[in-house]
XYZ file of C-alpha atoms in Angstrom:
754
model
C -32.541 11.597 -9.218
C -35.602 13.423 -7.903
C -37.529 14.346 -4.746
C -40.815 12.701 -3.853
C -42.539 15.251 -1.604
C -45.402 14.842 0.877
C -47.468 17.347 2.889
C -50.260 16.683 5.400
C -53.731 17.834 4.295
C -53.839 20.513 6.969
C -50.871 22.222 8.633
C -50.156 20.821 12.105
C -48.820 24.145 13.354
C -50.994 27.263 13.513
C -48.116 29.632 12.758
C -44.876 29.755 10.783
C -42.569 26.753 11.418
C -39.104 28.096 12.247
C -36.980 24.963 12.603
C -36.929 21.168 12.237
C -34.513 18.435 13.339
C -34.331 14.636 13.126
C -33.850 12.415 16.182
C -33.704 9.160 14.184
C -34.094 8.262 10.507
C -37.911 8.199 11.011
C -38.584 10.709 13.785
C -38.554 14.496 13.548
C -39.179 17.435 15.887
C -40.519 20.811 14.718
C -40.840 24.202 16.452
C -43.193 27.006 15.501
C -44.269 30.558 16.352
C -47.384 28.923 17.873
C -45.031 27.956 20.800
C -45.536 24.244 20.086
C -42.868 21.563 19.779
C -44.265 18.678 17.685
C -42.969 15.148 17.119
C -43.467 13.461 13.725
C -43.307 9.674 13.379
C -42.891 8.765 9.715
C -43.479 5.039 10.242
C -46.930 5.506 11.798
C -47.659 8.921 10.197
C -48.554 10.219 13.673
C -47.922 13.776 14.867
C -47.935 14.433 18.623
C -47.366 17.605 20.655
C -44.252 17.349 22.835
C -44.430 20.653 24.701
C -46.001 24.079 24.671
C -43.566 26.856 25.491
C -45.564 29.980 26.365
C -43.783 33.318 25.811
C -41.013 31.595 23.783
C -40.766 32.330 20.068
C -38.327 29.662 18.805
C -35.901 30.633 16.031
C -33.325 27.848 15.730
C -32.676 24.466 17.286
C -30.001 21.818 17.150
C -29.805 18.340 18.675
C -26.808 17.510 20.850
C -24.397 15.279 18.799
C -25.491 11.638 19.007
C -22.018 10.127 18.751
C -18.375 11.110 18.446
C -16.042 8.684 16.659
C -18.660 5.927 16.887
C -19.203 6.342 20.656
C -22.734 7.230 21.801
C -23.047 10.507 23.727
C -24.792 10.605 27.115
C -26.645 13.898 26.460
C -27.803 12.926 22.964
C -31.483 13.148 24.040
C -31.296 16.972 24.519
C -31.438 19.893 22.109
C -30.680 23.601 22.261
C -33.465 26.008 21.296
C -32.730 29.697 20.635
C -35.477 32.278 21.003
C -36.423 35.896 20.314
C -36.004 37.009 23.960
C -32.212 36.755 23.920
C -32.137 33.358 25.638
C -31.225 29.834 24.634
C -32.858 26.844 26.272
C -31.637 23.302 26.857
C -34.650 21.020 26.371
C -35.008 17.259 26.833
C -36.538 14.918 24.256
C -39.643 14.776 26.481
C -40.053 18.545 26.151
C -38.847 19.534 29.612
C -36.865 22.783 29.773
C -33.707 21.744 31.661
C -32.078 25.162 31.643
C -32.621 28.651 30.196
C -29.616 30.937 29.742
C -29.678 34.709 29.216
C -27.262 34.980 26.299
C -27.849 38.131 24.220
C -29.649 41.478 24.300
C -31.435 40.749 21.022
C -33.084 37.726 19.394
C -30.778 34.695 19.257
C -31.028 33.926 15.539
C -28.688 30.922 15.468
C -27.379 28.200 17.768
C -25.119 25.256 16.932
C -23.253 22.571 18.910
C -19.789 21.682 17.654
C -19.201 18.104 16.416
C -17.995 16.832 19.808
C -20.721 18.566 21.840
C -18.044 20.401 23.855
C -19.001 23.923 22.702
C -22.089 25.846 21.604
C -22.099 28.951 19.407
C -25.029 31.420 19.435
C -25.442 34.583 17.424
C -27.261 37.929 17.219
C -27.771 39.731 14.814
C -26.067 36.886 12.944
C -28.571 35.035 10.741
C -26.672 31.757 10.550
C -23.596 29.964 11.959
C -21.727 26.714 11.221
C -18.700 24.887 12.667
C -15.660 23.800 10.656
C -15.178 19.998 10.336
C -12.531 19.971 13.085
C -14.587 22.286 15.375
C -11.629 24.702 15.314
C -13.343 27.558 13.422
C -16.778 29.181 13.260
C -18.392 30.423 10.041
C -20.987 33.169 10.442
C -22.882 35.739 8.389
C -22.575 39.497 8.670
C -24.803 41.298 6.183
C -23.417 40.426 2.720
C -20.161 39.090 4.197
C -19.103 35.609 5.261
C -16.592 35.382 8.112
C -14.526 32.364 9.212
C -13.144 32.968 12.684
C -10.606 30.505 14.149
C -10.972 29.862 17.889
C -7.190 30.023 18.377
C -6.110 33.426 19.678
C -4.267 35.646 17.180
C -5.196 33.354 14.246
C -6.109 35.142 11.015
C -9.817 35.775 10.374
C -11.013 35.102 6.801
C -13.718 37.465 5.515
C -15.173 38.051 2.064
C -18.192 39.533 0.303
C -20.246 36.502 -0.687
C -23.596 37.894 -1.905
C -25.170 41.108 -3.223
C -27.911 40.839 -0.597
C -28.062 39.903 3.084
C -26.926 36.291 3.652
C -29.702 34.310 5.341
C -28.265 30.801 5.745
C -24.939 28.928 5.728
C -23.870 25.300 6.127
C -20.374 23.748 6.291
C -20.026 20.047 5.501
C -17.667 17.941 7.635
C -16.915 15.384 4.878
C -16.175 17.484 1.782
C -15.171 20.684 3.687
C -17.374 22.795 1.382
C -19.536 25.764 2.416
C -23.064 26.662 1.251
C -24.521 30.154 1.454
C -28.004 31.507 0.641
C -28.950 35.146 0.233
C -31.610 37.780 -0.328
C -29.994 38.260 -3.760
C -31.991 35.090 -4.668
C -28.820 33.002 -5.203
C -27.193 30.037 -3.489
C -23.448 29.477 -3.727
C -20.825 26.789 -3.028
C -17.424 27.797 -1.595
C -14.299 25.982 -0.516
C -12.969 26.589 2.997
C -10.501 29.206 1.653
C -13.374 31.398 0.448
C -12.976 30.524 -3.253
C -16.234 30.423 -5.213
C -16.925 27.017 -6.784
C -20.524 27.541 -7.921
C -23.097 30.326 -8.076
C -26.722 29.685 -9.041
C -28.789 31.797 -11.384
C -31.041 34.264 -9.494
C -34.328 32.679 -8.344
C -37.666 34.504 -8.176
C -37.480 34.869 -4.397
C -34.765 35.057 -1.706
C -33.136 31.726 -0.812
C -34.188 31.139 2.800
C -32.501 27.810 3.561
C -29.669 25.503 2.478
C -28.461 22.235 4.042
C -25.864 19.549 3.272
C -26.624 15.837 3.400
C -24.307 14.304 6.004
C -22.078 12.537 3.432
C -21.539 15.764 1.480
C -22.686 14.349 -1.872
C -25.977 16.310 -2.066
C -27.518 19.483 -0.675
C -31.021 20.940 -0.541
C -32.160 24.513 -1.187
C -35.388 26.127 0.082
C -37.184 29.264 -1.091
C -40.790 30.510 -1.500
C -42.854 27.532 -2.790
C -39.518 25.972 -3.858
C -37.488 22.940 -2.838
C -34.400 22.018 -4.877
C -32.036 19.015 -4.734
C -28.455 19.661 -5.877
C -25.185 17.835 -6.432
C -22.211 18.916 -4.272
C -20.730 20.729 -7.296
C -23.844 22.925 -7.517
C -25.917 21.681 -10.448
C -29.556 20.809 -9.829
C -30.982 17.250 -9.827
C -34.595 18.139 -9.094
C -36.924 21.084 -8.525
C -40.233 20.847 -6.661
C -42.819 23.624 -6.311
C -44.838 22.689 -3.192
C -47.460 24.953 -1.628
C -45.413 25.764 1.482
C -44.724 29.478 1.556
C -41.055 30.109 2.282
C -39.027 27.131 3.558
C -37.093 28.633 6.492
C -35.118 25.615 7.607
C -34.093 22.275 6.042
C -32.861 19.175 7.868
C -31.530 15.943 6.341
C -32.295 12.602 7.965
C -29.323 10.797 9.522
C -29.231 8.228 6.685
C -29.376 10.907 3.971
C -32.485 9.481 2.275
C -35.003 12.192 3.169
C -35.401 15.902 3.844
C -37.736 17.852 6.132
C -38.509 21.536 5.636
C -39.950 24.146 8.025
C -42.601 26.039 6.070
C -43.969 29.557 6.385
C -47.594 28.372 6.206
C -47.389 26.055 9.238
C -46.634 22.888 7.261
C -43.646 20.589 7.584
C -42.718 19.221 4.149
C -41.087 15.802 3.760
C -39.203 14.701 0.647
C -37.614 11.349 -0.175
C -34.651 11.124 -2.531
C -35.531 8.572 -5.241
C -34.427 7.578 -8.752
C -30.701 7.468 -8.016
C -28.932 5.668 -10.842
C -25.904 3.384 -11.013
C -24.218 2.216 -14.222
C -21.575 -0.410 -14.966
C -20.827 -1.824 -18.421
C -24.207 -2.967 -19.831
C -26.191 -2.609 -16.588
C -28.282 0.358 -15.512
C -29.877 0.317 -12.051
C -32.466 2.800 -10.755
C -33.909 3.177 -7.257
C -37.569 3.542 -8.288
C -39.051 3.503 -4.766
C -37.552 3.630 -1.292
C -37.319 -0.183 -1.167
C -37.284 -1.126 -4.867
C -34.579 -1.159 -7.529
C -35.011 -1.735 -11.241
C -32.182 -3.463 -13.130
C -31.940 -3.039 -16.892
C -29.533 -4.874 -19.186
C -29.117 -2.465 -22.120
C -27.890 -5.228 -24.452
C -31.075 -7.313 -24.438
C -33.413 -4.900 -22.576
C -34.010 -7.543 -19.878
C -35.539 -6.089 -16.698
C -35.303 -7.305 -13.091
C -36.954 -5.891 -9.981
C -35.083 -6.057 -6.672
C -37.247 -5.723 -3.537
C -35.789 -4.900 -0.107
C -37.247 -5.273 3.375
C -36.078 -1.814 4.509
C -35.300 1.391 2.684
C -32.144 1.587 0.573
C -29.499 3.939 1.980
C -26.356 3.373 -0.143
C -25.443 1.283 -3.180
C -22.425 0.623 -5.403
C -22.176 -1.213 -8.743
C -18.743 -2.369 -9.956
C -16.652 -5.460 -10.758
C -19.704 -7.615 -11.531
C -21.412 -6.998 -8.174
C -24.108 -4.727 -6.788
C -23.689 -3.969 -3.069
C -26.719 -2.403 -1.358
C -26.993 -1.265 2.255
C -30.405 -0.758 3.826
C -31.075 0.568 7.329
C -30.359 -2.871 8.857
C -28.803 -5.198 6.249
C -26.299 -5.476 3.412
C -27.240 -7.212 0.133
C -24.642 -8.486 -2.350
C -25.876 -9.341 -5.860
C -23.889 -10.867 -8.705
C -24.675 -9.338 -12.103
C -24.905 -12.933 -13.393
C -27.789 -13.751 -11.051
C -30.156 -11.132 -9.623
C -32.436 -13.647 -7.888
C -30.289 -14.895 -4.995
C -28.478 -12.095 -3.170
C -26.221 -12.768 -0.248
C -27.629 -10.946 2.817
C -26.011 -10.168 6.177
C -26.926 -7.905 9.099
C -25.096 -4.638 9.652
C -23.409 -3.814 12.944
C -24.058 -0.106 13.349
C -26.764 0.599 10.802
C -26.277 3.682 8.656
C -23.585 3.060 6.028
C -21.973 6.278 4.762
C -19.687 4.838 2.060
C -19.334 1.689 -0.075
C -16.156 1.095 -2.127
C -15.502 -1.937 -4.332
C -12.407 -3.741 -5.578
C -12.326 -6.835 -7.767
C -12.134 -9.332 -4.868
C -13.833 -7.542 -1.975
C -15.655 -4.389 -0.882
C -15.527 -1.879 1.942
C -18.310 -0.501 4.154
C -17.917 2.559 6.377
C -20.413 3.418 9.116
C -20.367 5.399 12.365
C -18.609 2.535 14.159
C -15.735 1.649 11.851
C -14.302 0.488 8.533
C -15.091 -3.069 7.408
C -13.769 -5.040 4.418
C -16.002 -7.938 3.299
C -15.566 -10.618 0.651
C -18.362 -10.865 -1.929
C -19.582 -13.986 -0.124
C -20.270 -11.881 2.993
C -17.248 -12.859 5.110
C -15.705 -10.085 7.227
C -12.039 -9.944 6.139
C -10.658 -7.104 8.233
C -11.479 -3.927 10.132
C -8.539 -1.485 9.926
C -8.073 1.232 12.562
C -5.697 4.139 13.125
C -5.226 6.673 15.964
C -7.943 9.341 16.130
C -9.959 7.677 13.325
C -13.247 9.456 12.519
C -15.282 7.410 10.067
C -18.042 10.037 9.765
C -15.793 12.322 7.685
C -14.429 9.800 5.153
C -15.499 9.839 1.495
C -14.486 8.430 -1.893
C -11.780 11.109 -2.328
C -10.074 10.274 0.990
C -10.321 6.438 0.896
C -9.189 3.985 -1.816
C -9.317 0.180 -1.974
C -7.554 -2.407 -4.169
C -7.342 -6.219 -3.955
C -4.482 -6.068 -1.464
C -4.329 -2.533 -0.089
C -6.469 0.077 1.654
C -5.330 3.709 1.902
C -6.949 6.489 3.955
C -6.041 10.168 4.025
C -6.039 11.485 7.582
C -8.432 14.372 8.276
C -6.523 15.526 11.363
C -3.370 15.976 9.241
C -4.214 16.063 5.541
C -0.553 15.571 4.544
C -0.691 11.995 5.894
C -1.977 8.804 4.204
C -2.408 5.614 6.267
C -1.622 2.367 4.427
C -3.170 -1.008 5.345
C -3.090 -4.594 4.159
C -6.670 -5.219 3.031
C -6.632 -8.887 4.065
C -5.410 -8.356 7.650
C -6.245 -4.734 8.419
C -2.660 -4.273 9.677
C -0.480 -1.302 8.669
C 1.605 -1.970 5.537
C 5.380 -2.491 5.507
C 7.132 -0.810 8.400
C 3.834 0.597 9.685
C 4.742 4.217 8.963
C 2.176 6.312 7.084
C 3.025 8.106 3.843
C 3.691 11.815 4.433
C 3.618 14.520 1.757
C 4.877 18.111 2.006
C 1.440 19.632 1.237
C -2.185 18.807 2.110
C -3.618 16.003 -0.042
C -6.990 16.472 -1.743
C -7.706 13.143 -3.471
C -6.153 9.650 -3.436
C -6.528 6.591 -5.714
C -4.891 3.141 -5.849
C -4.164 1.300 -9.085
C -6.180 -1.921 -9.342
C -4.133 -4.523 -11.251
C -0.736 -6.184 -11.066
C 1.411 -7.491 -8.223
C 1.069 -6.396 -4.606
C 4.692 -5.264 -4.324
C 4.179 -2.993 -7.349
C 0.985 -1.338 -6.038
C 0.986 2.420 -6.684
C -1.001 5.275 -5.229
C -1.723 8.441 -7.206
C -2.773 11.577 -5.362
C -3.575 15.237 -6.002
C -2.383 17.821 -3.476
C -3.715 21.267 -2.584
C -1.599 22.872 -5.340
C -3.338 20.561 -7.865
C -0.091 18.679 -8.560
C -0.428 14.953 -9.355
C 2.048 12.566 -7.697
C 2.648 8.827 -7.809
C 4.450 6.604 -5.308
C 4.707 2.984 -4.228
C 2.638 1.850 -1.239
C 5.334 -0.667 -0.215
C 7.424 1.140 2.362
C 10.444 -0.427 4.066
C 11.979 2.252 6.249
C 13.956 4.062 3.558
C 12.623 7.264 2.039
C 10.279 6.481 -0.831
C 10.274 8.346 -4.113
C 7.152 10.495 -4.476
C 7.316 11.698 -8.071
C 5.280 14.481 -9.691
C 3.736 13.405 -13.000
C 1.262 16.231 -13.666
C 0.273 19.813 -12.778
C -3.103 21.586 -12.493
C -4.912 18.229 -12.182
C -8.327 18.508 -10.527
C -9.792 15.020 -11.004
C -8.342 11.536 -11.692
C -9.280 7.858 -12.077
C -7.471 4.537 -12.563
C -8.727 2.086 -15.150
C -10.504 -0.996 -13.767
C -8.691 -3.533 -15.984
C -5.141 -2.138 -16.459
C -2.877 0.253 -14.552
C -3.692 3.186 -16.813
C -4.422 6.559 -15.203
C -6.523 9.423 -16.574
C -7.003 12.960 -15.330
C -8.228 16.410 -16.293
C -5.320 18.856 -16.426
C -6.376 22.481 -16.749
C -7.768 22.467 -20.326
C -6.463 19.015 -21.274
C -7.704 15.479 -20.772
C -4.602 13.323 -20.171
C -4.107 9.558 -20.109
C -0.930 8.151 -18.522
C -0.756 4.794 -20.330
C 2.121 3.545 -18.171
C 2.685 5.819 -15.125
C 5.390 3.418 -13.856
C 7.628 4.910 -16.597
C 8.768 7.554 -14.064
C 10.608 4.813 -12.162
C 12.424 3.276 -15.135
C 13.053 6.166 -17.558
C 11.647 9.516 -16.431
C 12.571 11.243 -19.719
C 10.321 8.805 -21.553
C 7.141 9.722 -19.591
C 5.904 12.500 -21.967
C 6.063 10.008 -24.861
C 3.758 7.556 -22.999
C 0.910 10.087 -22.620
C -2.192 10.745 -24.674
C -3.590 14.281 -24.476
C -6.862 15.736 -25.799
C -8.376 19.207 -25.611
C -10.860 19.379 -22.715
C -12.132 22.951 -23.094
C -15.492 21.598 -24.332
C -16.152 20.093 -20.877
C -16.678 23.605 -19.386
C -15.496 24.594 -15.889
C -14.810 22.018 -13.124
C -15.731 18.736 -14.878
C -15.329 15.530 -12.822
C -14.247 12.042 -13.934
C -16.968 9.629 -12.810
C -15.405 6.327 -13.897
C -12.843 4.709 -16.232
C -14.105 1.248 -17.230
C -12.619 -0.653 -20.192
C -11.730 1.992 -22.775
C -14.607 4.294 -21.768
C -14.122 7.375 -19.561
C -17.281 9.000 -18.171
C -17.016 12.705 -17.318
C -19.660 14.851 -15.636
C -19.725 18.473 -16.712
C -20.489 21.361 -14.344
C -24.113 21.421 -15.569
C -24.558 17.757 -14.581
C -24.548 16.308 -18.097
C -22.466 13.175 -18.775
C -19.894 12.870 -21.561
C -18.400 9.543 -22.655
C -14.870 9.509 -24.059
C -13.178 6.566 -25.735
C -9.465 5.942 -25.267
C -7.346 3.604 -27.394
C -7.901 -0.074 -26.469
C -4.326 -1.020 -27.484
C -2.399 0.103 -24.346
C -4.666 -2.109 -22.172
C -3.915 -5.081 -24.480
C -0.197 -4.251 -24.183
C -0.495 -4.284 -20.352
C -2.173 -7.706 -20.591
C 0.622 -9.131 -22.799
C 3.318 -7.839 -20.432
C 1.607 -9.257 -17.324
C 1.666 -12.658 -19.091
C 5.302 -12.134 -20.308
C 4.190 -12.362 -23.965
C 6.963 -10.119 -25.259
C 6.852 -11.314 -28.884
C 3.082 -10.606 -28.994
C 3.708 -7.146 -27.486
C 6.269 -6.313 -30.204
C 3.885 -7.599 -32.909
C 1.063 -5.418 -31.487
C 3.269 -2.297 -31.557
C 4.312 -3.038 -35.151
C 0.648 -3.450 -36.097
C -0.547 -0.233 -34.372
C 2.438 1.838 -35.622
C 2.145 4.345 -32.776
C 5.108 6.023 -31.012
C 3.207 6.118 -27.689
C 2.827 2.328 -27.752
C 6.529 1.817 -28.496
C 7.467 4.200 -25.663
C 5.221 2.261 -23.237
C 6.754 -1.032 -24.385
C 10.296 0.347 -23.907
C 9.518 1.332 -20.292
C 7.681 -1.945 -19.594
C 10.615 -3.964 -20.961
C 13.186 -2.129 -18.809
C 10.943 -2.510 -15.725
C 10.796 -6.269 -16.382
C 14.545 -6.553 -17.257
C 13.802 -7.710 -20.824
C 16.567 -5.768 -22.588
C 16.086 -7.474 -25.974
C 12.543 -6.043 -26.235
C 13.720 -2.731 -24.753
C 16.339 -2.430 -27.519
C 13.691 -3.003 -30.251
C 11.289 -0.485 -28.650
C 13.921 2.243 -28.088
C 15.106 1.814 -31.676
C 11.500 2.274 -32.890
C 11.249 5.671 -31.148
C 14.715 6.783 -32.278
C 16.435 6.782 -28.848
C 19.776 5.623 -30.311
C 21.919 6.503 -27.252
C 19.792 4.163 -25.126
C 20.016 1.410 -27.754
C 23.817 1.695 -27.614
C 23.834 1.565 -23.814
C 21.597 -1.545 -23.841
C 24.025 -3.165 -26.301
C 26.931 -2.393 -23.977
C 24.994 -4.042 -21.100
C 24.608 -7.235 -23.153
C 28.419 -7.485 -23.525
C 29.065 -7.400 -19.775
C 30.660 -10.646 -18.495
C 28.391 -11.579 -15.570
C 24.669 -11.599 -14.889
C 25.205 -9.465 -11.762
C 26.959 -6.762 -13.781
C 24.232 -6.796 -16.401
C 21.536 -6.538 -13.715
C 23.400 -3.703 -11.977
C 23.615 -1.706 -15.208
C 19.919 -2.248 -15.880
C 19.243 -0.791 -12.421
C 21.530 2.135 -13.256
C 19.645 2.632 -16.524
C 16.501 3.151 -14.402
C 18.322 5.559 -12.086
C 18.586 3.116 -9.164
C 22.280 3.741 -8.468
C 22.200 2.658 -4.835
C 20.520 -0.670 -5.700
C 23.070 -1.279 -8.483
C 26.009 -0.708 -6.118
C 24.467 -2.946 -3.421
C 23.973 -5.757 -5.950
C 27.619 -5.609 -7.095
C 28.979 -5.531 -3.532
C 26.783 -8.491 -2.516
C 28.162 -10.416 -5.509
C 31.724 -9.619 -4.428
C 32.366 -7.459 -7.520
C 34.160 -4.715 -5.592
C 36.049 -3.206 -8.537
C 32.867 -3.025 -10.598
C 31.069 -1.189 -7.734
C 33.992 1.262 -7.539
C 33.990 1.756 -11.326
C 30.229 2.502 -11.313
C 30.869 5.396 -8.898
C 33.872 6.606 -10.949
C 31.738 6.645 -14.118
C 29.104 8.720 -12.300
C 31.760 11.046 -10.788
C 30.754 9.949 -7.281
C 34.405 10.397 -6.273
C 34.009 10.344 -2.499
C 31.977 7.132 -2.576
C 34.455 5.477 -5.004
C 37.379 6.307 -2.666
C 35.398 5.210 0.393
C 34.765 1.753 -1.186
C 38.397 1.385 -2.333
C 39.760 2.224 1.135
C 37.199 0.048 2.925
C 37.948 -3.009 0.755
C 41.714 -2.206 0.491
C 41.739 -2.424 -3.309
C 41.978 -0.090 -6.320
C 42.768 3.047 -4.306
C 45.296 3.910 -7.033
C 42.626 3.344 -9.712
C 40.304 5.896 -8.082
C 43.153 8.406 -7.628
C 44.279 7.963 -11.266
C 40.809 8.573 -12.719
C 40.313 11.544 -10.357
C 43.653 13.034 -11.455
C 42.786 12.605 -15.148
C 39.355 14.185 -14.539
C 40.915 17.259 -12.888
C 43.601 17.588 -15.592
C 40.945 17.509 -18.336
C 39.275 20.524 -16.693
C 42.518 22.278 -15.780
C 41.832 22.086 -12.043
C 43.912 21.203 -8.984
C 43.017 18.802 -6.188
C 41.420 20.501 -3.145
C 39.698 17.505 -1.522
C 41.594 16.741 1.715
C 40.829 13.016 1.564
C 42.225 12.656 -1.959
C 45.294 14.748 -1.083
C 45.947 12.497 1.937
C 45.826 9.230 -0.069
C 47.691 10.694 -3.079
C 50.683 11.578 -0.873
C 53.645 9.477 -1.920
C 51.553 7.452 -4.406
C 52.784 7.266 -7.990
C 50.059 6.758 -10.598
C 51.054 3.954 -12.982
C 48.438 3.643 -15.747
C 49.951 0.424 -17.183
C 49.717 -1.229 -13.789
C 46.128 0.035 -13.297
C 45.003 -1.165 -16.755
C 46.512 -4.602 -16.102
C 44.660 -4.783 -12.784
C 41.361 -3.821 -14.464
C 41.848 -6.453 -17.192
C 42.562 -9.030 -14.518
C 39.319 -8.086 -12.665
C 37.274 -8.483 -15.880
C 38.939 -11.823 -16.687
C 38.238 -12.985 -13.120
C 34.575 -11.988 -13.488
C 34.325 -13.880 -16.818
C 35.848 -17.021 -15.295
C 33.495 -16.841 -12.329
C 30.473 -16.386 -14.603
C 31.576 -19.356 -16.729
C 32.091 -21.658 -13.730
C 28.849 -20.655 -11.941
C 25.778 -22.637 -13.009
C 23.065 -20.292 -14.334
C 20.813 -19.219 -11.464
C 17.883 -16.947 -11.633
C 18.782 -13.569 -10.161
C 15.840 -11.771 -8.648
C 16.172 -8.096 -7.958
C 13.522 -6.150 -6.095
C 13.702 -2.437 -6.663
C 12.013 -0.391 -3.937
C 10.540 2.793 -5.323
C-alpha cells in the first residue's frame, strides 16, 4: 500500500494553512493565516475562495456531523472555526458567519463537535482535543500529559505522561477505540482507551505536527516537516512520502477513506490517494493499481487480468471464491472462475465501511444499515437492533456464517446480538448473549450444522470463550478454553480454531470437545512457540492448512498446520467412521485419536469412541463405554451417553420421558444428588425406600448421621429391607428389557443444548 501525492504548482494560500476538512468525498475546505477560506473540487480541479475573514486568524475547524445513526443532520452544512482572538465562529458552507462566541481569554487552539452534534468542546492552551466514541469523555493534551475526562460528575479522570515533549495533536477513533498522539519529541504513539501504550515510533527528524485516523480505524496518517506517512492501526508504516510542504499542521481523511488532505506550512494543501492495497486468497493476488483499476494475478500460471471500474474503489474483500468490490455508487461481485462478467448492483447509501464474506453470501455495512446479499446480488436480509450504530462496526465486532450473523453491541460491550442470516430476525428466543466482562473480538465457526453453530470470543481480560449461538431460554454454557489470547481465527473449511496465546501459537482442532469431555480438551490442541513473532502479532487469515500472521513490523509470516484434522472433520461430517479410524491409525498421533474420541461421543458413536479412548490410554472411559453397551434399552444407553458428556439434566429428562422412573432415580443416586432422587421418588410414588436405603448406606460408610429434615421425615417408621429393594430393582431391569424387546427399533434423536 502506498500514497500517491499531488500538489498544485503554486500554493493557493499566501500564508500557512492551519486546517482542512472534507464536505464530501471530492470537496474540501481549507483555512489559512491569509484569512481566506478556500473550496477545493477534486473532480474539476478547481479552487474557489469561499470567504475572506478579516481580523480572524483561524486555528482549527470542524464540520458539524453529517449524520447520526444513518439519519442526515439538519445543520450539516455548517462548521465551527476557532481563532486566535479567543472566539469560535459558526460559519455556513457559503462562508457566512452565523455567530461568533467569546469563549476564552487566549487563542482557541482546538474545537470539536461530539459525534451527535449535541456538544462542542474548545480549548486553550490545549493544543488538541478529541471525543470518546460514545461522546461521554473528552481527551485533551496538557504539556507532555494526556488527560481523559469523563463528562459525568465525580467520575475518575485518567491522566498519564505520554511523550517527552509537548503533545501537539491527538485523535480518538470511534470504531477501534484507539488513541493517537503526536509530540515535539518527534514521535507518534498508539494507545488504548485505558492509557496503555500499544505502539511508539522511532524518533523522526522533526516534531510530529499532525495525526489523523481514517474513519474505519484501519489506517492513520502522520504529518511532519516535509513528511507524510501512512500507517496501519497497529502502528507500523505502509508508506513514507517526502513532499515539499513545510510542516503539515493538520490532516483530514475523506469520508470514504480513500484520500488524505494536509494543511501545509508553505501555503499548499497536499492531497494523497491510498493505492496499491492488496488482497490474497489461495492462488489469487489482487492489487488496486489505480483509483479505479485492479490487477488480478493467478500465482499458479501467472495469468493476469485487469478489472476496470466506473468510479473509485472504496472497499474490497476476497474470500470463498468471490471478490466483492464497493465503489462510491455500486457493488461488483466477481467469481474467481470468471473475471470478465461481474454482477453489478447499485448501493443504497453510498460509502461502504465494511465487507464480510461467508461461503454462501456476504455482508455490506454503510451509514444506513447492515445488508446481507447473495453472490448473485439478491438482498437476503437487513438485520436491526435497538440503538444500532453502523458507523462504529468493524471486523472484530461483527461475524458472519452461512446461517448466522453476530454483532457485539458498542453501547454495552458485554452483549452480543444474534441473528438468522437468511431472515434478519433475532435467533432462538430473541435474547442476546451476555457475558460478565466486556468483549473485544468475536468470530463464528463456518462449517457444520446450524444447530451446532459456535461463537468464539475474547474478552477484556484476554480470556477465550466458546458457546453455542442457539439459545432457547435456558442459561447457555459459556466455557473458557484459553487465557491470554489476543487474536483468533476460524478455519474456512473445518471448525478448527487458532489463536495466539501469550508466547504460544495454539490450534484447537476440535473446540467442541469442551461440551463432550472437558478433560480431553488439552489433548486435542497443537501448540507451537510464538516468541519469534515479536510483540502484538495478528492472525490475518486461516485458509486450508495455512495460517497467515502479521508481525508488529508489518511483515507477514505463513505457518502450516497439520492437514489431517481437517480430513478427520470431513470424514465425521459424512459419518465415515471406519475411514476416520483408519486415518488415525495411519497418522499415529495422540491428538488425532483424542479428537476422534470427542467427535465420536458428540455423534453418539460409542464403538468408535471406545477404540479412540483405548488408543490414548483412557481405560476408565473405555470401561464406562462398555457398561453403556450392556444397558437394556436404547433410552438408557442414550441417557448414559449424555451423562458421559456431563449433560445430567438432559439424561434425566430423557429417562423420565421414556417412563423409566427408577432409572432416573438411580442416576441421581449414583451422582449423590440425594434431594433430587428423593423428590422424584416421592413425586412418582415409587422407590422411596430405595433412595432411603442407599442414603443410609452412604452415611454409614462415612460414619455420619442423618441431618436432612426431608430424609428424617420419610425414614420415620420405614424399615429398610435390602432383599425387597434388590428384588424390586431386578424387576425394573427385567421390565425394561421386555419393553425394549417388544418395541420395534426406532431412531432416537437427542438434541443437546449447550
